[in-house]
Amino acid sequence: MYRDPKFSSLFNQFGRGDGAPPSLLQKIVTVLVTIAVFGVALMFSVVLFAVVVTVGAVAWGYLWWKTRALRKQMREHPPTGRGMVIEGEVIREVEIEDRPPR
């Protein structure tokens, strides 16, 4: 990988560690920051869930309201059953005639 000489000090800074273990204060701050980040993520996920549920309920209510006339019409005029509808598959055997090639 090509490294630009202008940024080589940046790579060296991150690559080099003094090897000293973190102090007790650093560990406590790390735990507190982790708990805070988890809390914020949980808060946003709950808000997102509430928004999704609300939008879904509004969409369902809108469709229910817009189809009420169609449902009323279907209740007042049910299908008459004049024709017969059979659902299923049809398997048909086809006979192939042996014709001489032309």
mmCIF file of N, CA and C in Angstrom:
data_model
loop_
_atom_site.group_PDB
_atom_site.id
_atom_site.type_symbol
_atom_site.label_atom_id
_atom_site.label_comp_id
_atom_site.label_asym_id
_atom_site.label_seq_id
_atom_site.Cartn_x
_atom_site.Cartn_y
_atom_site.Cartn_z
ATOM 1 N N MET A 1 0.846 -1.166 0.000
ATOM 2 C CA MET A 1 0.000 0.000 0.000
ATOM 3 C C MET A 1 0.898 1.237 0.000
ATOM 4 N N TYR A 2 0.549 2.198 -0.803
ATOM 5 C CA TYR A 2 1.320 3.433 -0.883
ATOM 6 C C TYR A 2 0.879 4.360 0.240
ATOM 7 N N ARG A 3 1.847 4.892 0.982
ATOM 8 C CA ARG A 3 1.554 5.854 2.041
ATOM 9 C C ARG A 3 2.201 7.178 1.684
ATOM 10 N N ASP A 4 1.407 8.190 1.711
ATOM 11 C CA ASP A 4 1.893 9.526 1.412
ATOM 12 C C ASP A 4 2.808 9.980 2.556
ATOM 13 N N PRO A 5 3.974 10.505 2.253
ATOM 14 C CA PRO A 5 4.891 10.936 3.320
ATOM 15 C C PRO A 5 4.305 12.004 4.229
ATOM 16 N N LYS A 6 3.353 12.797 3.717
ATOM 17 C CA LYS A 6 2.751 13.837 4.543
ATOM 18 C C LYS A 6 1.943 13.236 5.692
ATOM 19 N N PHE A 7 1.408 12.023 5.465
ATOM 20 C CA PHE A 7 0.554 11.406 6.476
ATOM 21 C C PHE A 7 1.258 10.280 7.231
ATOM 22 N N SER A 8 2.534 10.097 7.016
ATOM 23 C CA SER A 8 3.227 8.990 7.675
ATOM 24 C C SER A 8 3.267 9.175 9.189
ATOM 25 N N SER A 9 3.378 10.417 9.653
ATOM 26 C CA SER A 9 3.392 10.637 11.107
ATOM 27 C C SER A 9 2.050 10.264 11.721
ATOM 28 N N LEU A 10 0.971 10.450 10.963
ATOM 29 C CA LEU A 10 -0.346 10.077 11.461
ATOM 30 C C LEU A 10 -0.429 8.565 11.652
ATOM 31 N N PHE A 11 0.055 7.800 10.665
ATOM 32 C CA PHE A 11 0.031 6.342 10.788
ATOM 33 C C PHE A 11 0.933 5.881 11.930
ATOM 34 N N ASN A 12 2.075 6.506 12.099
ATOM 35 C CA ASN A 12 2.985 6.115 13.166
ATOM 36 C C ASN A 12 2.391 6.421 14.538
ATOM 37 N N GLN A 13 1.645 7.506 14.636
ATOM 38 C CA GLN A 13 1.049 7.888 15.903
ATOM 39 C C GLN A 13 0.034 6.841 16.358
ATOM 40 N N PHE A 14 -0.783 6.331 15.426
ATOM 41 C CA PHE A 14 -1.789 5.345 15.803
ATOM 42 C C PHE A 14 -1.197 3.954 15.952
ATOM 43 N N GLY A 15 -0.131 3.677 15.266
ATOM 44 C CA GLY A 15 0.465 2.355 15.318
ATOM 45 C C GLY A 15 1.318 2.129 16.547
ATOM 46 N N ARG A 16 1.784 3.155 17.158
ATOM 47 C CA ARG A 16 2.684 3.040 18.285
ATOM 48 C C ARG A 16 1.896 3.174 19.587
ATOM 49 N N GLY A 17 2.082 2.247 20.492
ATOM 50 C CA GLY A 17 1.421 2.323 21.791
ATOM 51 C C GLY A 17 2.468 2.230 22.881
ATOM 52 N N ASP A 18 2.200 2.904 23.994
ATOM 53 C CA ASP A 18 3.176 2.874 25.067
ATOM 54 C C ASP A 18 3.063 1.596 25.894
ATOM 55 N N GLY A 19 1.986 0.856 25.724
ATOM 56 C CA GLY A 19 1.839 -0.414 26.407
ATOM 57 C C GLY A 19 1.412 -0.303 27.851
ATOM 58 N N ALA A 20 1.115 0.894 28.329
ATOM 59 C CA ALA A 20 0.693 1.060 29.712
ATOM 60 C C ALA A 20 -0.773 0.667 29.837
ATOM 61 N N PRO A 21 -1.149 -0.109 30.837
ATOM 62 C CA PRO A 21 -2.555 -0.477 31.005
ATOM 63 C C PRO A 21 -3.364 0.746 31.437
ATOM 64 N N PRO A 22 -4.656 0.754 31.093
ATOM 65 C CA PRO A 22 -5.476 1.912 31.475
ATOM 66 C C PRO A 22 -5.626 1.993 32.993
ATOM 67 N N SER A 23 -5.732 3.223 33.460
ATOM 68 C CA SER A 23 -5.886 3.432 34.907
ATOM 69 C C SER A 23 -7.332 3.160 35.324
ATOM 70 N N LEU A 24 -7.575 3.174 36.617
ATOM 71 C CA LEU A 24 -8.920 2.934 37.139
ATOM 72 C C LEU A 24 -9.885 4.024 36.671
ATOM 73 N N LEU A 25 -9.423 5.270 36.641
ATOM 74 C CA LEU A 25 -10.272 6.365 36.174
ATOM 75 C C LEU A 25 -10.656 6.181 34.709
ATOM 76 N N GLN A 26 -9.703 5.751 33.877
ATOM 77 C CA GLN A 26 -9.995 5.515 32.468
ATOM 78 C C GLN A 26 -11.013 4.385 32.306
ATOM 79 N N LYS A 27 -10.902 3.348 33.102
ATOM 80 C CA LYS A 27 -11.855 2.246 33.033
ATOM 81 C C LYS A 27 -13.253 2.700 33.437
ATOM 82 N N ILE A 28 -13.350 3.505 34.481
ATOM 83 C CA ILE A 28 -14.648 4.003 34.941
ATOM 84 C C ILE A 28 -15.277 4.893 33.878
ATOM 85 N N VAL A 29 -14.487 5.789 33.302
ATOM 86 C CA VAL A 29 -15.004 6.675 32.250
ATOM 87 C C VAL A 29 -15.456 5.848 31.050
ATOM 88 N N THR A 30 -14.703 4.815 30.699
ATOM 89 C CA THR A 30 -15.070 3.961 29.574
ATOM 90 C C THR A 30 -16.396 3.261 29.829
ATOM 91 N N VAL A 31 -16.595 2.750 31.031
ATOM 92 C CA VAL A 31 -17.848 2.076 31.373
ATOM 93 C C VAL A 31 -19.008 3.067 31.337
ATOM 94 N N LEU A 32 -18.818 4.267 31.889
ATOM 95 C CA LEU A 32 -19.888 5.274 31.887
ATOM 96 C C LEU A 32 -20.255 5.709 30.467
ATOM 97 N N VAL A 33 -19.251 5.916 29.632
ATOM 98 C CA VAL A 33 -19.521 6.307 28.238
ATOM 99 C C VAL A 33 -20.239 5.178 27.505
ATOM 100 N N THR A 34 -19.837 3.931 27.759
ATOM 101 C CA THR A 34 -20.497 2.795 27.122
ATOM 102 C C THR A 34 -21.956 2.701 27.534
ATOM 103 N N ILE A 35 -22.228 2.886 28.820
ATOM 104 C CA ILE A 35 -23.614 2.848 29.298
ATOM 105 C C ILE A 35 -24.421 3.995 28.692
ATOM 106 N N ALA A 36 -23.825 5.185 28.593
ATOM 107 C CA ALA A 36 -24.531 6.333 28.003
ATOM 108 C C ALA A 36 -24.837 6.091 26.527
ATOM 109 N N VAL A 37 -23.880 5.564 25.783
ATOM 110 C CA VAL A 37 -24.102 5.294 24.355
ATOM 111 C C VAL A 37 -25.182 4.229 24.185
ATOM 112 N N PHE A 38 -25.144 3.194 25.024
ATOM 113 C CA PHE A 38 -26.175 2.158 24.961
ATOM 114 C C PHE A 38 -27.547 2.744 25.281
ATOM 115 N N GLY A 39 -27.623 3.613 26.272
ATOM 116 C CA GLY A 39 -28.895 4.244 26.624
ATOM 117 C C GLY A 39 -29.450 5.105 25.504
ATOM 118 N N VAL A 40 -28.580 5.868 24.862
ATOM 119 C CA VAL A 40 -29.024 6.712 23.740
ATOM 120 C C VAL A 40 -29.488 5.840 22.573
ATOM 121 N N ALA A 41 -28.760 4.769 22.290
ATOM 122 C CA ALA A 41 -29.161 3.863 21.206
ATOM 123 C C ALA A 41 -30.503 3.204 21.517
ATOM 124 N N LEU A 42 -30.699 2.803 22.762
ATOM 125 C CA LEU A 42 -31.973 2.213 23.163
ATOM 126 C C LEU A 42 -33.106 3.222 23.046
ATOM 127 N N MET A 43 -32.853 4.458 23.428
ATOM 128 C CA MET A 43 -33.875 5.499 23.333
ATOM 129 C C MET A 43 -34.285 5.722 21.878
ATOM 130 N N PHE A 44 -33.303 5.828 20.982
ATOM 131 C CA PHE A 44 -33.626 6.047 19.571
ATOM 132 C C PHE A 44 -34.332 4.841 18.965
ATOM 133 N N SER A 45 -33.982 3.635 19.396
ATOM 134 C CA SER A 45 -34.657 2.461 18.843
ATOM 135 C C SER A 45 -36.111 2.398 19.300
ATOM 136 N N VAL A 46 -36.383 2.792 20.534
ATOM 137 C CA VAL A 46 -37.767 2.814 21.013
ATOM 138 C C VAL A 46 -38.574 3.865 20.258
ATOM 139 N N VAL A 47 -37.990 5.018 20.037
ATOM 140 C CA VAL A 47 -38.680 6.078 19.285
ATOM 141 C C VAL A 47 -38.929 5.617 17.849
ATOM 142 N N LEU A 48 -37.943 4.990 17.222
ATOM 143 C CA LEU A 48 -38.112 4.491 15.856
ATOM 144 C C LEU A 48 -39.213 3.440 15.804
ATOM 145 N N PHE A 49 -39.240 2.529 16.774
ATOM 146 C CA PHE A 49 -40.289 1.516 16.818
ATOM 147 C C PHE A 49 -41.662 2.163 16.956
ATOM 148 N N ALA A 50 -41.786 3.162 17.808
ATOM 149 C CA ALA A 50 -43.069 3.849 17.991
ATOM 150 C C ALA A 50 -43.507 4.543 16.702
ATOM 151 N N VAL A 51 -42.559 5.139 15.996
ATOM 152 C CA VAL A 51 -42.896 5.811 14.730
ATOM 153 C C VAL A 51 -43.360 4.787 13.696
ATOM 154 N N VAL A 52 -42.679 3.661 13.606
ATOM 155 C CA VAL A 52 -43.054 2.634 12.625
ATOM 156 C C VAL A 52 -44.439 2.078 12.939
ATOM 157 N N VAL A 53 -44.717 1.810 14.215
ATOM 158 C CA VAL A 53 -46.035 1.301 14.593
ATOM 159 C C VAL A 53 -47.115 2.333 14.305
ATOM 160 N N THR A 54 -46.851 3.584 14.584
ATOM 161 C CA THR A 54 -47.836 4.641 14.323
ATOM 162 C C THR A 54 -48.114 4.786 12.832
ATOM 163 N N VAL A 55 -47.075 4.805 12.019
ATOM 164 C CA VAL A 55 -47.265 4.918 10.571
ATOM 165 C C VAL A 55 -48.032 3.711 10.041
ATOM 166 N N GLY A 56 -47.717 2.517 10.546
ATOM 167 C CA GLY A 56 -48.445 1.319 10.120
ATOM 168 C C GLY A 56 -49.912 1.376 10.495
ATOM 169 N N ALA A 57 -50.217 1.849 11.706
ATOM 170 C CA ALA A 57 -51.609 1.954 12.142
ATOM 171 C C ALA A 57 -52.368 2.991 11.309
ATOM 172 N N VAL A 58 -51.729 4.095 11.003
ATOM 173 C CA VAL A 58 -52.377 5.124 10.178
ATOM 174 C C VAL A 58 -52.625 4.588 8.769
ATOM 175 N N ALA A 59 -51.668 3.872 8.193
ATOM 176 C CA ALA A 59 -51.845 3.305 6.844
ATOM 177 C C ALA A 59 -52.974 2.276 6.841
ATOM 178 N N TRP A 60 -53.015 1.410 7.867
ATOM 179 C CA TRP A 60 -54.090 0.417 7.949
ATOM 180 C C TRP A 60 -55.449 1.107 8.079
ATOM 181 N N GLY A 61 -55.539 2.133 8.932
ATOM 182 C CA GLY A 61 -56.794 2.868 9.093
ATOM 183 C C GLY A 61 -57.226 3.562 7.812
ATOM 184 N N TYR A 62 -56.273 4.120 7.084
ATOM 185 C CA TYR A 62 -56.590 4.785 5.815
ATOM 186 C C TYR A 62 -57.155 3.787 4.805
ATOM 187 N N LEU A 63 -56.494 2.626 4.674
ATOM 188 C CA LEU A 63 -56.991 1.619 3.732
ATOM 189 C C LEU A 63 -58.348 1.075 4.172
ATOM 190 N N TRP A 64 -58.537 0.869 5.467
ATOM 191 C CA TRP A 64 -59.817 0.394 5.960
ATOM 192 C C TRP A 64 -60.922 1.422 5.655
ATOM 193 N N TRP A 65 -60.632 2.693 5.850
ATOM 194 C CA TRP A 65 -61.612 3.745 5.609
ATOM 195 C C TRP A 65 -61.932 3.869 4.116
ATOM 196 N N LYS A 66 -60.911 3.776 3.267
ATOM 197 C CA LYS A 66 -61.132 3.937 1.835
ATOM 198 C C LYS A 66 -61.844 2.739 1.203
ATOM 199 N N THR A 67 -61.804 1.569 1.800
ATOM 200 C CA THR A 67 -62.450 0.381 1.218
ATOM 201 C C THR A 67 -63.798 0.079 1.845
ATOM 202 N N ARG A 68 -64.310 0.952 2.694
ATOM 203 C CA ARG A 68 -65.571 0.657 3.363
ATOM 204 C C ARG A 68 -66.734 0.603 2.379
ATOM 205 N N ALA A 69 -66.743 1.430 1.354
ATOM 206 C CA ALA A 69 -67.831 1.407 0.361
ATOM 207 C C ALA A 69 -67.793 0.099 -0.438
ATOM 208 N N LEU A 70 -66.617 -0.351 -0.769
ATOM 209 C CA LEU A 70 -66.490 -1.601 -1.502
ATOM 210 C C LEU A 70 -66.958 -2.780 -0.653
ATOM 211 N N ARG A 71 -66.614 -2.786 0.623
ATOM 212 C CA ARG A 71 -67.059 -3.864 1.503
ATOM 213 C C ARG A 71 -68.574 -3.847 1.671
ATOM 214 N N LYS A 72 -69.173 -2.650 1.764
ATOM 215 C CA LYS A 72 -70.633 -2.537 1.886
ATOM 216 C C LYS A 72 -71.307 -3.060 0.627
ATOM 217 N N GLN A 73 -70.757 -2.707 -0.523
ATOM 218 C CA GLN A 73 -71.319 -3.173 -1.790
ATOM 219 C C GLN A 73 -71.211 -4.705 -1.904
ATOM 220 N N MET A 74 -70.119 -5.281 -1.450
ATOM 221 C CA MET A 74 -69.960 -6.731 -1.517
ATOM 222 C C MET A 74 -70.918 -7.436 -0.558
ATOM 223 N N ARG A 75 -71.229 -6.807 0.585
ATOM 224 C CA ARG A 75 -72.200 -7.405 1.509
ATOM 225 C C ARG A 75 -73.614 -7.345 0.934
ATOM 226 N N GLU A 76 -73.947 -6.242 0.270
ATOM 227 C CA GLU A 76 -75.292 -6.076 -0.273
ATOM 228 C C GLU A 76 -75.513 -6.917 -1.520
ATOM 229 N N HIS A 77 -74.485 -7.138 -2.317
ATOM 230 C CA HIS A 77 -74.607 -7.898 -3.560
ATOM 231 C C HIS A 77 -73.572 -9.017 -3.578
ATOM 232 N N PRO A 78 -73.867 -10.118 -2.887
ATOM 233 C CA PRO A 78 -72.888 -11.205 -2.883
ATOM 234 C C PRO A 78 -72.833 -11.877 -4.253
ATOM 235 N N PRO A 79 -71.796 -12.639 -4.526
ATOM 236 C CA PRO A 79 -71.710 -13.344 -5.809
ATOM 237 C C PRO A 79 -72.903 -14.281 -5.964
ATOM 238 N N THR A 80 -73.431 -14.351 -7.183
ATOM 239 C CA THR A 80 -74.648 -15.134 -7.425
ATOM 240 C C THR A 80 -74.358 -16.610 -7.613
ATOM 241 N N GLY A 81 -73.205 -16.976 -8.023
ATOM 242 C CA GLY A 81 -72.896 -18.392 -8.206
ATOM 243 C C GLY A 81 -73.438 -18.943 -9.508
ATOM 244 N N ARG A 82 -73.622 -18.113 -10.505
ATOM 245 C CA ARG A 82 -74.159 -18.568 -11.790
ATOM 246 C C ARG A 82 -73.176 -19.505 -12.484
ATOM 247 N N GLY A 83 -71.925 -19.158 -12.404
ATOM 248 C CA GLY A 83 -70.920 -20.008 -13.022
ATOM 249 C C GLY A 83 -70.309 -20.917 -11.971
ATOM 250 N N MET A 84 -69.581 -21.909 -12.437
ATOM 251 C CA MET A 84 -68.952 -22.818 -11.494
ATOM 252 C C MET A 84 -67.444 -22.624 -11.600
ATOM 253 N N VAL A 85 -66.812 -22.353 -10.470
ATOM 254 C CA VAL A 85 -65.380 -22.127 -10.447
ATOM 255 C C VAL A 85 -64.735 -23.316 -9.752
ATOM 256 N N ILE A 86 -63.845 -23.959 -10.463
ATOM 257 C CA ILE A 86 -63.115 -25.084 -9.883
ATOM 258 C C ILE A 86 -61.649 -24.688 -9.851
ATOM 259 N N GLU A 87 -61.079 -24.745 -8.665
ATOM 260 C CA GLU A 87 -59.666 -24.428 -8.543
ATOM 261 C C GLU A 87 -58.878 -25.721 -8.543
ATOM 262 N N GLY A 88 -57.756 -25.713 -9.203
ATOM 263 C CA GLY A 88 -56.910 -26.899 -9.211
ATOM 264 C C GLY A 88 -56.019 -26.910 -10.434
ATOM 265 N N GLU A 89 -55.414 -28.047 -10.639
ATOM 266 C CA GLU A 89 -54.508 -28.201 -11.775
ATOM 267 C C GLU A 89 -55.124 -29.160 -12.778
ATOM 268 N N VAL A 90 -54.755 -28.983 -14.004
ATOM 269 C CA VAL A 90 -55.190 -29.872 -15.064
ATOM 270 C C VAL A 90 -53.960 -30.524 -15.654
ATOM 271 N N ILE A 91 -53.987 -31.846 -15.683
ATOM 272 C CA ILE A 91 -52.894 -32.588 -16.301
ATOM 273 C C ILE A 91 -53.464 -33.231 -17.560
ATOM 274 N N ARG A 92 -52.820 -32.984 -18.662
ATOM 275 C CA ARG A 92 -53.344 -33.459 -19.934
ATOM 276 C C ARG A 92 -52.247 -34.227 -20.651
ATOM 277 N N GLU A 93 -52.626 -35.371 -21.187
ATOM 278 C CA GLU A 93 -51.683 -36.136 -21.984
ATOM 279 C C GLU A 93 -51.880 -35.764 -23.447
ATOM 280 N N VAL A 94 -50.799 -35.492 -24.104
ATOM 281 C CA VAL A 94 -50.856 -35.095 -25.505
ATOM 282 C C VAL A 94 -50.268 -36.222 -26.335
ATOM 283 N N GLU A 95 -51.033 -36.660 -27.327
ATOM 284 C CA GLU A 95 -50.543 -37.701 -28.222
ATOM 285 C C GLU A 95 -49.814 -37.042 -29.387
ATOM 286 N N ILE A 96 -48.617 -37.489 -29.625
ATOM 287 C CA ILE A 96 -47.834 -36.949 -30.716
ATOM 288 C C ILE A 96 -47.904 -37.930 -31.877
ATOM 289 N N GLU A 97 -48.321 -37.397 -32.997
ATOM 290 C CA GLU A 97 -48.442 -38.250 -34.184
ATOM 291 C C GLU A 97 -47.057 -38.407 -34.809
ATOM 292 N N ASP A 98 -46.791 -39.627 -35.242
ATOM 293 C CA ASP A 98 -45.526 -39.898 -35.924
ATOM 294 C C ASP A 98 -45.714 -39.592 -37.402
ATOM 295 N N ARG A 99 -45.278 -38.454 -37.805
ATOM 296 C CA ARG A 99 -45.367 -38.068 -39.221
ATOM 297 C C ARG A 99 -43.981 -38.212 -39.841
ATOM 298 N N PRO A 100 -43.967 -38.611 -41.071
ATOM 299 C CA PRO A 100 -42.660 -38.673 -41.730
ATOM 300 C C PRO A 100 -42.113 -37.263 -41.937
ATOM 301 N N PRO A 101 -40.808 -37.088 -41.809
ATOM 302 C CA PRO A 101 -40.239 -35.743 -42.017
ATOM 303 C C PRO A 101 -40.412 -35.296 -43.460
ATOM 304 N N ARG A 102 -40.559 -34.035 -43.683
ATOM 305 C CA ARG A 102 -40.760 -33.490 -45.029
ATOM 306 C C ARG A 102 -39.456 -33.204 -45.689
#
